[in-house]
XYZ file of C-alpha atoms in Angstrom:
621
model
C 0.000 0.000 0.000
C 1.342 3.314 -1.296
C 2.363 5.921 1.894
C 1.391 9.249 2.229
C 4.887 10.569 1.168
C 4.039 8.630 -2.435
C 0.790 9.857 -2.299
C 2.246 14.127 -1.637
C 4.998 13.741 -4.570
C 2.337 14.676 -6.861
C 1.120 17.563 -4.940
C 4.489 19.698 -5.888
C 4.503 19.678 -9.591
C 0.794 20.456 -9.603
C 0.928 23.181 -7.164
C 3.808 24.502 -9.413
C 1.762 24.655 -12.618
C -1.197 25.916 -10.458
C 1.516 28.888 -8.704
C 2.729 29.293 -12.425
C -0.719 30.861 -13.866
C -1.839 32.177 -10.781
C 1.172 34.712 -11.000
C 2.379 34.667 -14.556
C -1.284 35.306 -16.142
C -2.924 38.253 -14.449
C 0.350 39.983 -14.729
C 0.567 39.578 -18.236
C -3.213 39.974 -18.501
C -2.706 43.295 -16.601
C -0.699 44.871 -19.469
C -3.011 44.312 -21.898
C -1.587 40.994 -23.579
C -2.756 37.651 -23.952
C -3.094 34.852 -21.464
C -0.872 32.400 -23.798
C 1.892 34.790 -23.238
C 1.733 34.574 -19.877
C 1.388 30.782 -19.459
C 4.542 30.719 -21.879
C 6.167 32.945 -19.170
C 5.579 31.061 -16.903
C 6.472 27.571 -18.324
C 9.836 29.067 -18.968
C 10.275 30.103 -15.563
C 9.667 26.909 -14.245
C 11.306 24.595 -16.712
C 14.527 22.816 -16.804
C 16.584 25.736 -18.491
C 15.750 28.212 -15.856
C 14.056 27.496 -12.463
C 13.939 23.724 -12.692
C 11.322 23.482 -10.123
C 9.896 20.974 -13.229
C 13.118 18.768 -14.848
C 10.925 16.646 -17.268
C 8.950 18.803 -19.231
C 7.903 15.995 -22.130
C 6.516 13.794 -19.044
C 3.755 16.646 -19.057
C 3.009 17.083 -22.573
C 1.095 14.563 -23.480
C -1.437 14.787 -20.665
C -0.853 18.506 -21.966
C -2.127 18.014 -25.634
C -5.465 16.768 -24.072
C -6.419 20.530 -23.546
C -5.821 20.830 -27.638
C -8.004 17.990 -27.854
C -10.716 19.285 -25.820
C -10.286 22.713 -28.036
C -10.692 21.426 -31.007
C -14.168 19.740 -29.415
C -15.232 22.840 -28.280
C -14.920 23.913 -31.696
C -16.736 21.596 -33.432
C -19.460 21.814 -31.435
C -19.861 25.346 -32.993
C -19.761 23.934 -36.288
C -23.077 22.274 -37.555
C -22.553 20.175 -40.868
C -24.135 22.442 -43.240
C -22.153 25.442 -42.052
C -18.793 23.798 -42.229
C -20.157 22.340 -45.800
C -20.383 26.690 -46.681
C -16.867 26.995 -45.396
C -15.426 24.769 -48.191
C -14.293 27.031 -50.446
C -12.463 28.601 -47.769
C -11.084 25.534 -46.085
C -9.683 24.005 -49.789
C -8.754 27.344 -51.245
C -7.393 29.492 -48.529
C -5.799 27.188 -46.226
C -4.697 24.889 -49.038
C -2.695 28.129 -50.660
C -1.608 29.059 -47.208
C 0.064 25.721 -46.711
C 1.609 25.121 -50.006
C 2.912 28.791 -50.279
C 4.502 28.875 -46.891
C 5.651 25.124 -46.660
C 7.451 25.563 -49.827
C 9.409 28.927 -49.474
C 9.970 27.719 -45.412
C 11.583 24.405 -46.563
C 13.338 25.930 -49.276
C 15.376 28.281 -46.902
C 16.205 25.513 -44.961
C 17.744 23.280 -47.514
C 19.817 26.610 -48.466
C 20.851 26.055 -45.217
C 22.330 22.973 -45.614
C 19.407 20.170 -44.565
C 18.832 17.447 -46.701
C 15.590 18.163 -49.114
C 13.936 15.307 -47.127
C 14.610 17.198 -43.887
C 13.832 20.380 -45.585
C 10.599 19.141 -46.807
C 10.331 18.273 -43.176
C 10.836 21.411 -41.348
C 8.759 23.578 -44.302
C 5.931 21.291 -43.326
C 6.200 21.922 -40.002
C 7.054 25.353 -39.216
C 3.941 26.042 -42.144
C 1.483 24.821 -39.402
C -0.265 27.431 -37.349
C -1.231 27.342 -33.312
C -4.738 26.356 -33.544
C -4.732 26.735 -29.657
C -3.349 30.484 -29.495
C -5.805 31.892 -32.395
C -8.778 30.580 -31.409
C -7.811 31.758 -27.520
C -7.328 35.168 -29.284
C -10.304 34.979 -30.834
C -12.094 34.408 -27.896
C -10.417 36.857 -25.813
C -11.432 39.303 -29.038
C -14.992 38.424 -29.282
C -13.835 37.950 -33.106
C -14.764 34.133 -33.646
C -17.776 35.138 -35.791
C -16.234 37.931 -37.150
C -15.394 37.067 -40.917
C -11.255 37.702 -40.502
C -11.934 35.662 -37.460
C -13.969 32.657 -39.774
C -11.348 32.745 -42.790
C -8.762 32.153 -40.405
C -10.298 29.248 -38.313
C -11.036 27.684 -42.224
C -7.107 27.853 -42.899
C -6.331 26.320 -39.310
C -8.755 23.592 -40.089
C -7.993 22.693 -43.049
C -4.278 22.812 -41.585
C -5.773 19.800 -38.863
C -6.901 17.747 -42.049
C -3.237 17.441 -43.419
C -1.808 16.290 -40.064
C -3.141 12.768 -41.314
C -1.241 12.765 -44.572
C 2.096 14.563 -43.067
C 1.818 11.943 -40.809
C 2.134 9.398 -43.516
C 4.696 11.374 -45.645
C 7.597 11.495 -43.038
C 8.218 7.877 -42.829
C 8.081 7.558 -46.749
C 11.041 10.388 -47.085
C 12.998 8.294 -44.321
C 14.677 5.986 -46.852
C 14.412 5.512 -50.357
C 13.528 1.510 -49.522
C 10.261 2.537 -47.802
C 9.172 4.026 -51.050
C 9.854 1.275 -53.250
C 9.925 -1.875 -50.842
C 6.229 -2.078 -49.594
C 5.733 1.219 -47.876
C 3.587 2.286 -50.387
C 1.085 -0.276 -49.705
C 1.641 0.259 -45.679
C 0.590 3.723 -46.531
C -2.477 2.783 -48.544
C -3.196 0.052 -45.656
C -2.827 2.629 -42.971
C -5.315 5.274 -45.264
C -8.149 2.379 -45.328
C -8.385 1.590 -41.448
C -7.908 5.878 -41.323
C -11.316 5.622 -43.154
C -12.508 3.363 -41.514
C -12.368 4.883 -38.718
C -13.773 8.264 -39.908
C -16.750 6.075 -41.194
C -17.017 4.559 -37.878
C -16.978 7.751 -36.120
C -19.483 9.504 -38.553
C -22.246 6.516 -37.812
C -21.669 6.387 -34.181
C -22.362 10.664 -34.357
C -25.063 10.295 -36.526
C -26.984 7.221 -35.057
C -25.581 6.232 -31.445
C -24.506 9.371 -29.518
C -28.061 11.411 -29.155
C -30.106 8.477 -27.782
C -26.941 7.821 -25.196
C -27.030 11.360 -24.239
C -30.809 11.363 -23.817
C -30.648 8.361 -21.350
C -28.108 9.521 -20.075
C -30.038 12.590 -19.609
C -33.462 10.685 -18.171
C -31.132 9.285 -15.106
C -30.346 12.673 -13.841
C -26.862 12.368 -12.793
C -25.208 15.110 -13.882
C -21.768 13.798 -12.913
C -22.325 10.634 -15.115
C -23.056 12.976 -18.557
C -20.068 15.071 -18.034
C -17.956 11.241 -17.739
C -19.600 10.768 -20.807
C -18.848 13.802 -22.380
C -15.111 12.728 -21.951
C -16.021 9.243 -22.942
C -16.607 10.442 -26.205
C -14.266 13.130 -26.646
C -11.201 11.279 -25.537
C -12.742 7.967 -27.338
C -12.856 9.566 -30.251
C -9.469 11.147 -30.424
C -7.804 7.756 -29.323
C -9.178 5.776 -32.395
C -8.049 8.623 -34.444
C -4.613 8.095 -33.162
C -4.826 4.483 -33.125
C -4.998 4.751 -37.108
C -2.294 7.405 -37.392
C -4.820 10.580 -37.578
C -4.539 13.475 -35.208
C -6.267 13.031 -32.185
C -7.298 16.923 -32.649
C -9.195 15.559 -35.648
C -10.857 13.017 -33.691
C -12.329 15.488 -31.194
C -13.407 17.783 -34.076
C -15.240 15.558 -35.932
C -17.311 14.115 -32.666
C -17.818 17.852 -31.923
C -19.268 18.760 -35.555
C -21.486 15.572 -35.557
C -22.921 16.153 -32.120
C -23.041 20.543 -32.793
C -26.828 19.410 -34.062
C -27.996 18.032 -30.614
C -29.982 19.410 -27.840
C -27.693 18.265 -25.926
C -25.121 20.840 -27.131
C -24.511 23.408 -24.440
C -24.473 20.928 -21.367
C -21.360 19.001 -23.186
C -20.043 22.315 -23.621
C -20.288 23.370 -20.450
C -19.038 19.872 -18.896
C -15.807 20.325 -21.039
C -14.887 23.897 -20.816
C -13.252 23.546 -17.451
C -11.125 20.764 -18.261
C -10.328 22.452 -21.693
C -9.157 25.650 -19.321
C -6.648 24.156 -17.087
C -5.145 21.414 -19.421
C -5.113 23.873 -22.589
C -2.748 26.622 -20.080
C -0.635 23.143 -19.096
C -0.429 22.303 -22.806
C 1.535 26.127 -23.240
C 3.427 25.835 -20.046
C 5.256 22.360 -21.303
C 5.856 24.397 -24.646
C 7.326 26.879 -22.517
C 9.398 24.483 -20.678
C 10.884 23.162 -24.196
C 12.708 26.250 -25.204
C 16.562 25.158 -24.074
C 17.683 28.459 -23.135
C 21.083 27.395 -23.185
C 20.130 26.165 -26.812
C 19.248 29.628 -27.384
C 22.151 31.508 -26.088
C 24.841 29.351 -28.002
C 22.712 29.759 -31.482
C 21.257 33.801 -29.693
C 22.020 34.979 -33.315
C 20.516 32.455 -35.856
C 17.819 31.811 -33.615
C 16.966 36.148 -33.177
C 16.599 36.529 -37.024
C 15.380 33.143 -37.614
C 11.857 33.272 -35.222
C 10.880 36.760 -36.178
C 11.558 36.081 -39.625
C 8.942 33.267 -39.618
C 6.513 35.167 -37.939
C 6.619 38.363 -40.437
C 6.727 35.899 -43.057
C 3.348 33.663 -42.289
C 1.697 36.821 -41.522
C 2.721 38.340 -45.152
C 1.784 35.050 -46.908
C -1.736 34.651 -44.898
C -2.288 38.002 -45.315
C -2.052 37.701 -49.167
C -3.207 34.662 -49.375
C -6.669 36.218 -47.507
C -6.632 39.482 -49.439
C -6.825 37.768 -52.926
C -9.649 36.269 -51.745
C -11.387 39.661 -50.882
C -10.871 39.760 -47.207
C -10.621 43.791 -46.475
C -6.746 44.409 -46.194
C -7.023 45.158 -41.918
C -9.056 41.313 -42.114
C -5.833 39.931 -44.144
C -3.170 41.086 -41.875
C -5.320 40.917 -38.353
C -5.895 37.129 -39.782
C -2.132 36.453 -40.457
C -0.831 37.868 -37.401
C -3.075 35.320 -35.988
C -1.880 32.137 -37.856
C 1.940 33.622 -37.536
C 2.896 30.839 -34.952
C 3.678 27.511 -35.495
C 1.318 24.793 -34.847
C 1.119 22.423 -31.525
C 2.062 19.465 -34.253
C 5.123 20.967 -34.684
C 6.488 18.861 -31.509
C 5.134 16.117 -32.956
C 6.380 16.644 -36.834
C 10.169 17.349 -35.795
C 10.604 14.970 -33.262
C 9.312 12.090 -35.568
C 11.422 13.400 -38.335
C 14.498 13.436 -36.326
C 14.093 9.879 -35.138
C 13.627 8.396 -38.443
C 17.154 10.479 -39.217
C 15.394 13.535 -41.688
C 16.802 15.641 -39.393
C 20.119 15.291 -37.178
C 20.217 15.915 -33.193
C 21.011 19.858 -33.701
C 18.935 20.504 -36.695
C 15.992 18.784 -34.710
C 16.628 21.434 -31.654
C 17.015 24.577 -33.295
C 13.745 24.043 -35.381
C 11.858 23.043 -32.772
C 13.251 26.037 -30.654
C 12.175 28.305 -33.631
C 8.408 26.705 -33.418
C 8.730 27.511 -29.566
C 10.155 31.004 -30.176
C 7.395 31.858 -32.718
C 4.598 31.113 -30.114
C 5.983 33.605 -27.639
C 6.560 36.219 -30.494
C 3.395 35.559 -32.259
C 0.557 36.795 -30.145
C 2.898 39.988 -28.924
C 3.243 40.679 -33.343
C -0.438 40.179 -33.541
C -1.056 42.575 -30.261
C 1.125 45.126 -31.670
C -0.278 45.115 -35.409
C -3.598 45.578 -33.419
C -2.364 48.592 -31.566
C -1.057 49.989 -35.321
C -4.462 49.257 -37.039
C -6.334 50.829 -34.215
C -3.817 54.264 -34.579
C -4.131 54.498 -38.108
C -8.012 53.416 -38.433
C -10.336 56.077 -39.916
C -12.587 57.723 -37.267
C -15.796 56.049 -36.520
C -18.811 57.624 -37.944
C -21.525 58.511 -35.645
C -24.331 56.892 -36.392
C -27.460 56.403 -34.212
C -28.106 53.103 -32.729
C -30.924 51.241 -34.395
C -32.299 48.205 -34.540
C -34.011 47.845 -37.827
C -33.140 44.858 -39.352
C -31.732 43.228 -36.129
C -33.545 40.295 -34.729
C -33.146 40.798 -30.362
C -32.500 37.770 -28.778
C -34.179 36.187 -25.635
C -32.966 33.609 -23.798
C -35.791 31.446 -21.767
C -35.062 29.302 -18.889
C -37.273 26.695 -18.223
C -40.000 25.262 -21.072
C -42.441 24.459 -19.146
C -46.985 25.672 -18.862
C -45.696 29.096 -18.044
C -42.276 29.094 -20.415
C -44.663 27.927 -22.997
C -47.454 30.409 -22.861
C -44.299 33.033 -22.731
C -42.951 32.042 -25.328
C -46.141 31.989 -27.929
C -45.817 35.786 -28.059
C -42.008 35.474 -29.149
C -43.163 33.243 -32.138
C -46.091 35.592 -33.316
C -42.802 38.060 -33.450
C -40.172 36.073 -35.089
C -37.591 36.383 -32.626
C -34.677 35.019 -32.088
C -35.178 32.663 -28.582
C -33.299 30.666 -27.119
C -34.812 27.884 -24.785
C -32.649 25.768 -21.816
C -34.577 23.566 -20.407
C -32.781 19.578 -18.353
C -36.451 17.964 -19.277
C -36.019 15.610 -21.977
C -39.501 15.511 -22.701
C -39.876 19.361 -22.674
C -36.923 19.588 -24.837
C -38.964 17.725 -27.852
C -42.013 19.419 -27.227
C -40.372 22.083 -28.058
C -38.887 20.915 -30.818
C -41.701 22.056 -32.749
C -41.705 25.313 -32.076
C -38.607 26.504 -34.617
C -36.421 27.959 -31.278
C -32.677 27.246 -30.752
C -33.592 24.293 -28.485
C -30.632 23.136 -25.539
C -31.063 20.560 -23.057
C -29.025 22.017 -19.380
C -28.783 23.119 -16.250
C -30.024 26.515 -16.290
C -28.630 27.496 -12.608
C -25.113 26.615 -14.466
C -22.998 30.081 -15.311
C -21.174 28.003 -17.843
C -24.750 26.803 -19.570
C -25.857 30.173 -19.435
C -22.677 31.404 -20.829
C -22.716 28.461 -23.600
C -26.158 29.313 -24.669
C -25.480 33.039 -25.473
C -26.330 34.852 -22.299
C -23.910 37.288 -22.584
C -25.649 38.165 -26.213
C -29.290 37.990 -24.827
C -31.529 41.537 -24.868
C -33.661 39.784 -22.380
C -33.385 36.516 -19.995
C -36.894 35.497 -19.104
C -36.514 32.989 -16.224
C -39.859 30.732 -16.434
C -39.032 28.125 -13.548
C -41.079 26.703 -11.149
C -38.290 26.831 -8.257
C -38.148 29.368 -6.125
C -34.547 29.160 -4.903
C -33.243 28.105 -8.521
C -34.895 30.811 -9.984
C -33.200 33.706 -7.486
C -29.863 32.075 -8.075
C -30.365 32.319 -11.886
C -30.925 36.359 -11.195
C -28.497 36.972 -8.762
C -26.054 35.380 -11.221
C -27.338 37.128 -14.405
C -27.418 40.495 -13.108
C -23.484 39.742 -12.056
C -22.599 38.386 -15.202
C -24.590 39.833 -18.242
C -25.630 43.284 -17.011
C -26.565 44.489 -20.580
C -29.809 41.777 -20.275
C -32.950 42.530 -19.128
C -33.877 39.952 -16.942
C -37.293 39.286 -16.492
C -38.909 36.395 -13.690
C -41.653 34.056 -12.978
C -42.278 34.426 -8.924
C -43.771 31.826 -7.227
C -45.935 33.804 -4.579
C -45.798 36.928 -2.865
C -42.719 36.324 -0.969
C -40.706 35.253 -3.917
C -41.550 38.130 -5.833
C -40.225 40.411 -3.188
C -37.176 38.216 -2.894
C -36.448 38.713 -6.774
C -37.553 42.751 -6.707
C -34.308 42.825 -3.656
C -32.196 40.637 -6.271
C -32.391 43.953 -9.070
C -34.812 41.854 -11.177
C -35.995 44.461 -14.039
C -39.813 42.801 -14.057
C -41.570 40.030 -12.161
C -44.949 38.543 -11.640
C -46.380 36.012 -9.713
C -47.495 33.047 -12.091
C -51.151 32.851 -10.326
C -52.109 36.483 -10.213
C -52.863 38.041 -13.715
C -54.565 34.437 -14.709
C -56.741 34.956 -11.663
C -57.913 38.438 -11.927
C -58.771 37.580 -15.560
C -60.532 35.358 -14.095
C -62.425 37.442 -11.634
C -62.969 39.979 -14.873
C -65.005 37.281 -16.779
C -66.822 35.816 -13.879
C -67.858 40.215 -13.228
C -68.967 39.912 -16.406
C -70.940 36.886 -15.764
C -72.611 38.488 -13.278
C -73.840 41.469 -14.982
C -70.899 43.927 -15.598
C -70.171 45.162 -18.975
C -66.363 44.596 -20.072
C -65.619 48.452 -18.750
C -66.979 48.180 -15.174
C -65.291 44.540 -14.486
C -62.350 45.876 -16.381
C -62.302 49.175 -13.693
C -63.306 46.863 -10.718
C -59.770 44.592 -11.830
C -57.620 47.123 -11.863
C -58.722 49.011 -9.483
C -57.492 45.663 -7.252
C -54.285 45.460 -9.087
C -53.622 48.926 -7.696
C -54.477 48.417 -4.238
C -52.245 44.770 -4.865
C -49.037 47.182 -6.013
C -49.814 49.440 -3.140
C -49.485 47.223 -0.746
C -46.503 45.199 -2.513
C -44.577 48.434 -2.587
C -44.404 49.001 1.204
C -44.180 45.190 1.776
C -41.225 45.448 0.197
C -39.648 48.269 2.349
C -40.902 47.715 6.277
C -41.814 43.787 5.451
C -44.570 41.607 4.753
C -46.958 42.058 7.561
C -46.377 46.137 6.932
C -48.898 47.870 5.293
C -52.234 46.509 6.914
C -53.036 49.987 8.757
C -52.087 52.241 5.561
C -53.113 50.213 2.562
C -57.270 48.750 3.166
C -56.503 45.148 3.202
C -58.464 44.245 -0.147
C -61.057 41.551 0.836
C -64.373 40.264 -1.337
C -66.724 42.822 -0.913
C -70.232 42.277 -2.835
C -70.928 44.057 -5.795
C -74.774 44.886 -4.686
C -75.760 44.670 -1.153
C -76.550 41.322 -0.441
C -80.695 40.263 0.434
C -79.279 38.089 3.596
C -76.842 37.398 6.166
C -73.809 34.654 5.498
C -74.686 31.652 6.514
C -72.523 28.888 7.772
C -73.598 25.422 6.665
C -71.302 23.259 8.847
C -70.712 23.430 12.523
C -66.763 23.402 11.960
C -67.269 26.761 9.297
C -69.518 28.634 12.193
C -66.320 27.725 14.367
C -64.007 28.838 11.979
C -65.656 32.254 11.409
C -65.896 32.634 15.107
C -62.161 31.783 15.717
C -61.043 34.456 13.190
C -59.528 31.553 10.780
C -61.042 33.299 7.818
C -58.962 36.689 8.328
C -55.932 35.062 7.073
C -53.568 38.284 7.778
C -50.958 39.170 5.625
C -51.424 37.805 2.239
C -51.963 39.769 -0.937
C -55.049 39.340 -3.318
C -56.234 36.151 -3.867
C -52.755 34.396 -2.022
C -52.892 33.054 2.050
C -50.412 33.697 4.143
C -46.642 33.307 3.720
């Protein structure tokens, strides 16, 4: 049985990585540049070459390139099928010219450098490759995913994620003349069949397996189990990918676009972002910790021109690229600053081609301290072309705000009698809603209603998040619990202070509970159905539509009355000032009341009817 001493040694290198972006991040976050840098910094600091608190830095990595894994997910979930099918002229045209240009004028320095034209071919290939990780966690720290710069450039980085497989593939062909000529050819064509295969296998599991899993998943109610089985299938996925010689990046992106269709969207989303988080900041602190900085200072020279040199370079060949096919020319260079790092593969690409001797021991080093040198000058490049573009931008014209032409968005929480009489109205309108709802059987009912449809947690700041929140005009929050629905508020009114928020209270009480949370409008889910009830049954009785219509709100007055001074001295406040509001008969009645049971005559006697503090209609609370 392991001691406790076995147990602690793996409390230091975590607390390390933990101490590393706890420090290195908001610092770097403070001046106004990205997180990556800083978890760079930081993996730097603590790696072999300076600190050494951590000695093995490849002993993290590959736990590390989960967090790509998990991106790349993330980001297929965004990606429904027929929208990535509209991206293809982008994906094939763009990021195919983006490769090919800056593969072949990358590997063609190098072999004027000396390296073989295998190992040249090698190093082109790999220093061509872009961070997926750092532009897509600039993009979201821009708000510029959707943006079309921001679209174009996530087409080239996919498209980048497709040739991983055939790279792959290539490296061990170049290795030795016999491969190509004494049966690696048909190892290559063997090892492209199970790669389809696997696809294929993938693609029907997506399509026909994983939404019935999810939804009985989903009918047990344990939310711990979905979010096991929202790694299940991410890391499942990118392990048969890798199994077959694919990218396990290409793995997770593919399960991601086949399940960015389900109702089950958002609550995968928000099960993997926090794991995403913390490995995808490990995954840059072991790049970090590669960069020999003794490495550096014997080569200070080659290495100084050589890293900036790649970075101006990929951003004036993406930028090209991406202006010939009519991005605007601030798009085309905010885009290649963007895709000016090299790619995570890198570390995989030169490694593998110095083992199977492309590359020698130094040439192996210096490129991959070039790929690790890029990522650390990349995002400052794109942060400072940002700063230029901004300085030399036009002035703004002032225009006034409108909203012709703009759908508003509304986010409702909860589907249920009330969410569904709420939402009708929204329908009649054509606007843009949203629905969360964690009832499967809610979630298909409304399915027929043509709303963005999400099956979650709607108490969860990450589902709310996931589900466009921070986007939303108005949050309506159509729940039945009390407590649930006040911790939705509290949390939206923290978190997405632009939104309206707007809430179903349960009774009395819980409507002054939400009016203390800041809640812009409330109403109690019994009280407007009742006094249109009372209005009808006036009418019933004799009133025309104007004298029960006076008679009902001249009881919702005396109801807001009394709710407004409830609110400031308390719920039994108000009974001296405000005339409690009790049935009084419309004509003067022919007889006395009449009890017809002994127990009501003892009830009347005891006071039981006078019920003190409640509102109209409601007992007390």
């Amino acid at each position: 049985m392991a001691d406790a001493a076995s147990h602690a040694s793996y409390l230091p290198p975590i607390l390390t990585f933990c101490a590393g972006a706890v420090v290195a991040v908001p610092l770097f976050r403070r001046f106004g540049l990205s997180a990556v840098l800083g978890y760079l910094a930081a993996g730097i600091a603590i790696g072999p070459s300076a600190l050494a608190v951590i000695k093995d830095p490849d002993a993290i990595r590959s736990t590390a390139e989960i967090g790509v894994v998990l991106l790349l997910f993330l980001v297929g979930l965004e990606l429904q099928p027929v929208r990535l099918y509209s991206m293809r002229k982008d994906i094939l045209g763009a990021g195919f010219a983006q490769m090919l240009l800056s593969a072949a004028v990358i590997g063609g320095v190098a072999w004027k450098l000396g390296l073989s034209p295998a190992g040249s071919l090698a190093v082109g290939l790999a220093l061509a490759l872009s961070a997926t990780s750092i532009a897509l966690q600039l993009l979201e720290e821009r708000g510029d995913g959707a943006e079309p710069y921001g679209r174009r450039c996530f087409s080239i980085l996919l498209f980048q994620d497709i040739s991983i497989a055939p790279m792959l593939a290539l490296l061990p062909l170049l290795a030795t003349t016999e491969a190509a000529h004494g049966g690696g050819s048909t190892k290559a064509l063997t090892g492209l069949g199970l790669a389809l295969l696997a696809i294929a296998v993938v693609v029907l599991a997506g399509r026909y397996a994983l939404n019935p899993f999810f939804r009985l998943l989903a009918k047990a109610g344990a939310k711990e189990v979905m979010t096991a089985a929202a790694l299940l299938v991410v890391l499942g996925a990118a392990l048969l990918m890798e199994q077959v010689g694919l990218s396990m990046a290409m793995g997770a992106f593919l399960a991601g676009v086949l399940l960015a269709d389900s109702h089950f969207r958002h609550e995968l989303e928000a099960d993997i972002e926090p794991f995403r988080g913390v490995l995808l900041g490990l995954f840059f602190m072991a790049v970090g910790m590669s960069i020999d900085l003794n490495l550096v200072a014997e080569n200070a020279l080659l290495l100084a021109l050589a890293a900036p040199l790649l970075v101006l370079f990929k951003i004036a060949a993406a930028a090209a690229i991406l202006r010939a096919s009519c991005s605007s020319t601030t798009e085309a260079i905010r885009a290649g600053a963007l895709l000016s790092p090299a790619g995570e593969f890198a570390f995989v690409l030169l490694p593998l081609a110095a083992s199977l001797g492309l590359l020698d021991e130094k040439q192996g080093a210096l490129a991959t301290a070039i790929a690790a040198l890029s990522m650390l000058i990349g995002p400052i490049a794109a942060k400072l072309i940002d700063i230029w573009l901004a300085a030399h931008a036009p002035p703004p014209e002032e225009i006034e705000e409108t909203f012709d032409g703009v759908t508003p968005s509304v986010l409702v929480i909860g589907f249920g009698r009330f969410g569904q009489v709420v939402t009708q109205a929204l329908l009649l309108q054509h606007l843009d809603v949203t629905i969360i709802d964690s009832d499967i059987e809610r979630i298909r009912s409304a399915n027929k209603f043509g709303f963005k449809i999400y099956y979650g947690d709607g108490t969860r700041l990450d589902v709310l998040r996931a589900a466009g929140a921070g986007k939303a005009k108005v949050i309506c929050v159509c729940i039945d619990d009390r407590q649930a629905a006040l911790r939705i508020v509290e949390m939206a009114k923290a978190e997405f202070p632009a939104a309206r928020i707007h809430a179903r209270a349960y009774d009395r009480v819980h409507a002054m509970d939400l009016m203390r949370a800041d809640v812009d409008y409330q109403m109690r889910e019994t009280f407007e159905s009742a006094l249109g009830f009372g209005r009808v049954t006036l009418e019933a009785l004799g009133l025309s539509y104007e004298e029960a219509g006076f008679v009902i709100e001249h009881v919702r007055d005396r109801d807001a009355q009394r709710m407004e001074i409830q609110f400031s001295e308390g719920i039994a406040a108000g009974i001296d000032k405000v005339p409690r509001v009790t049935p009084e008969p419309i004509v003067a009645p022919k007889s006395k009341s009449k009890a017809l049971t002994k127990e009501t005559q003892d009830v009347i006697e005891d006071g039981g009817a006078e019920v003190a503090v409640g509102g109209v209609g409601e007992p007390a609370e």
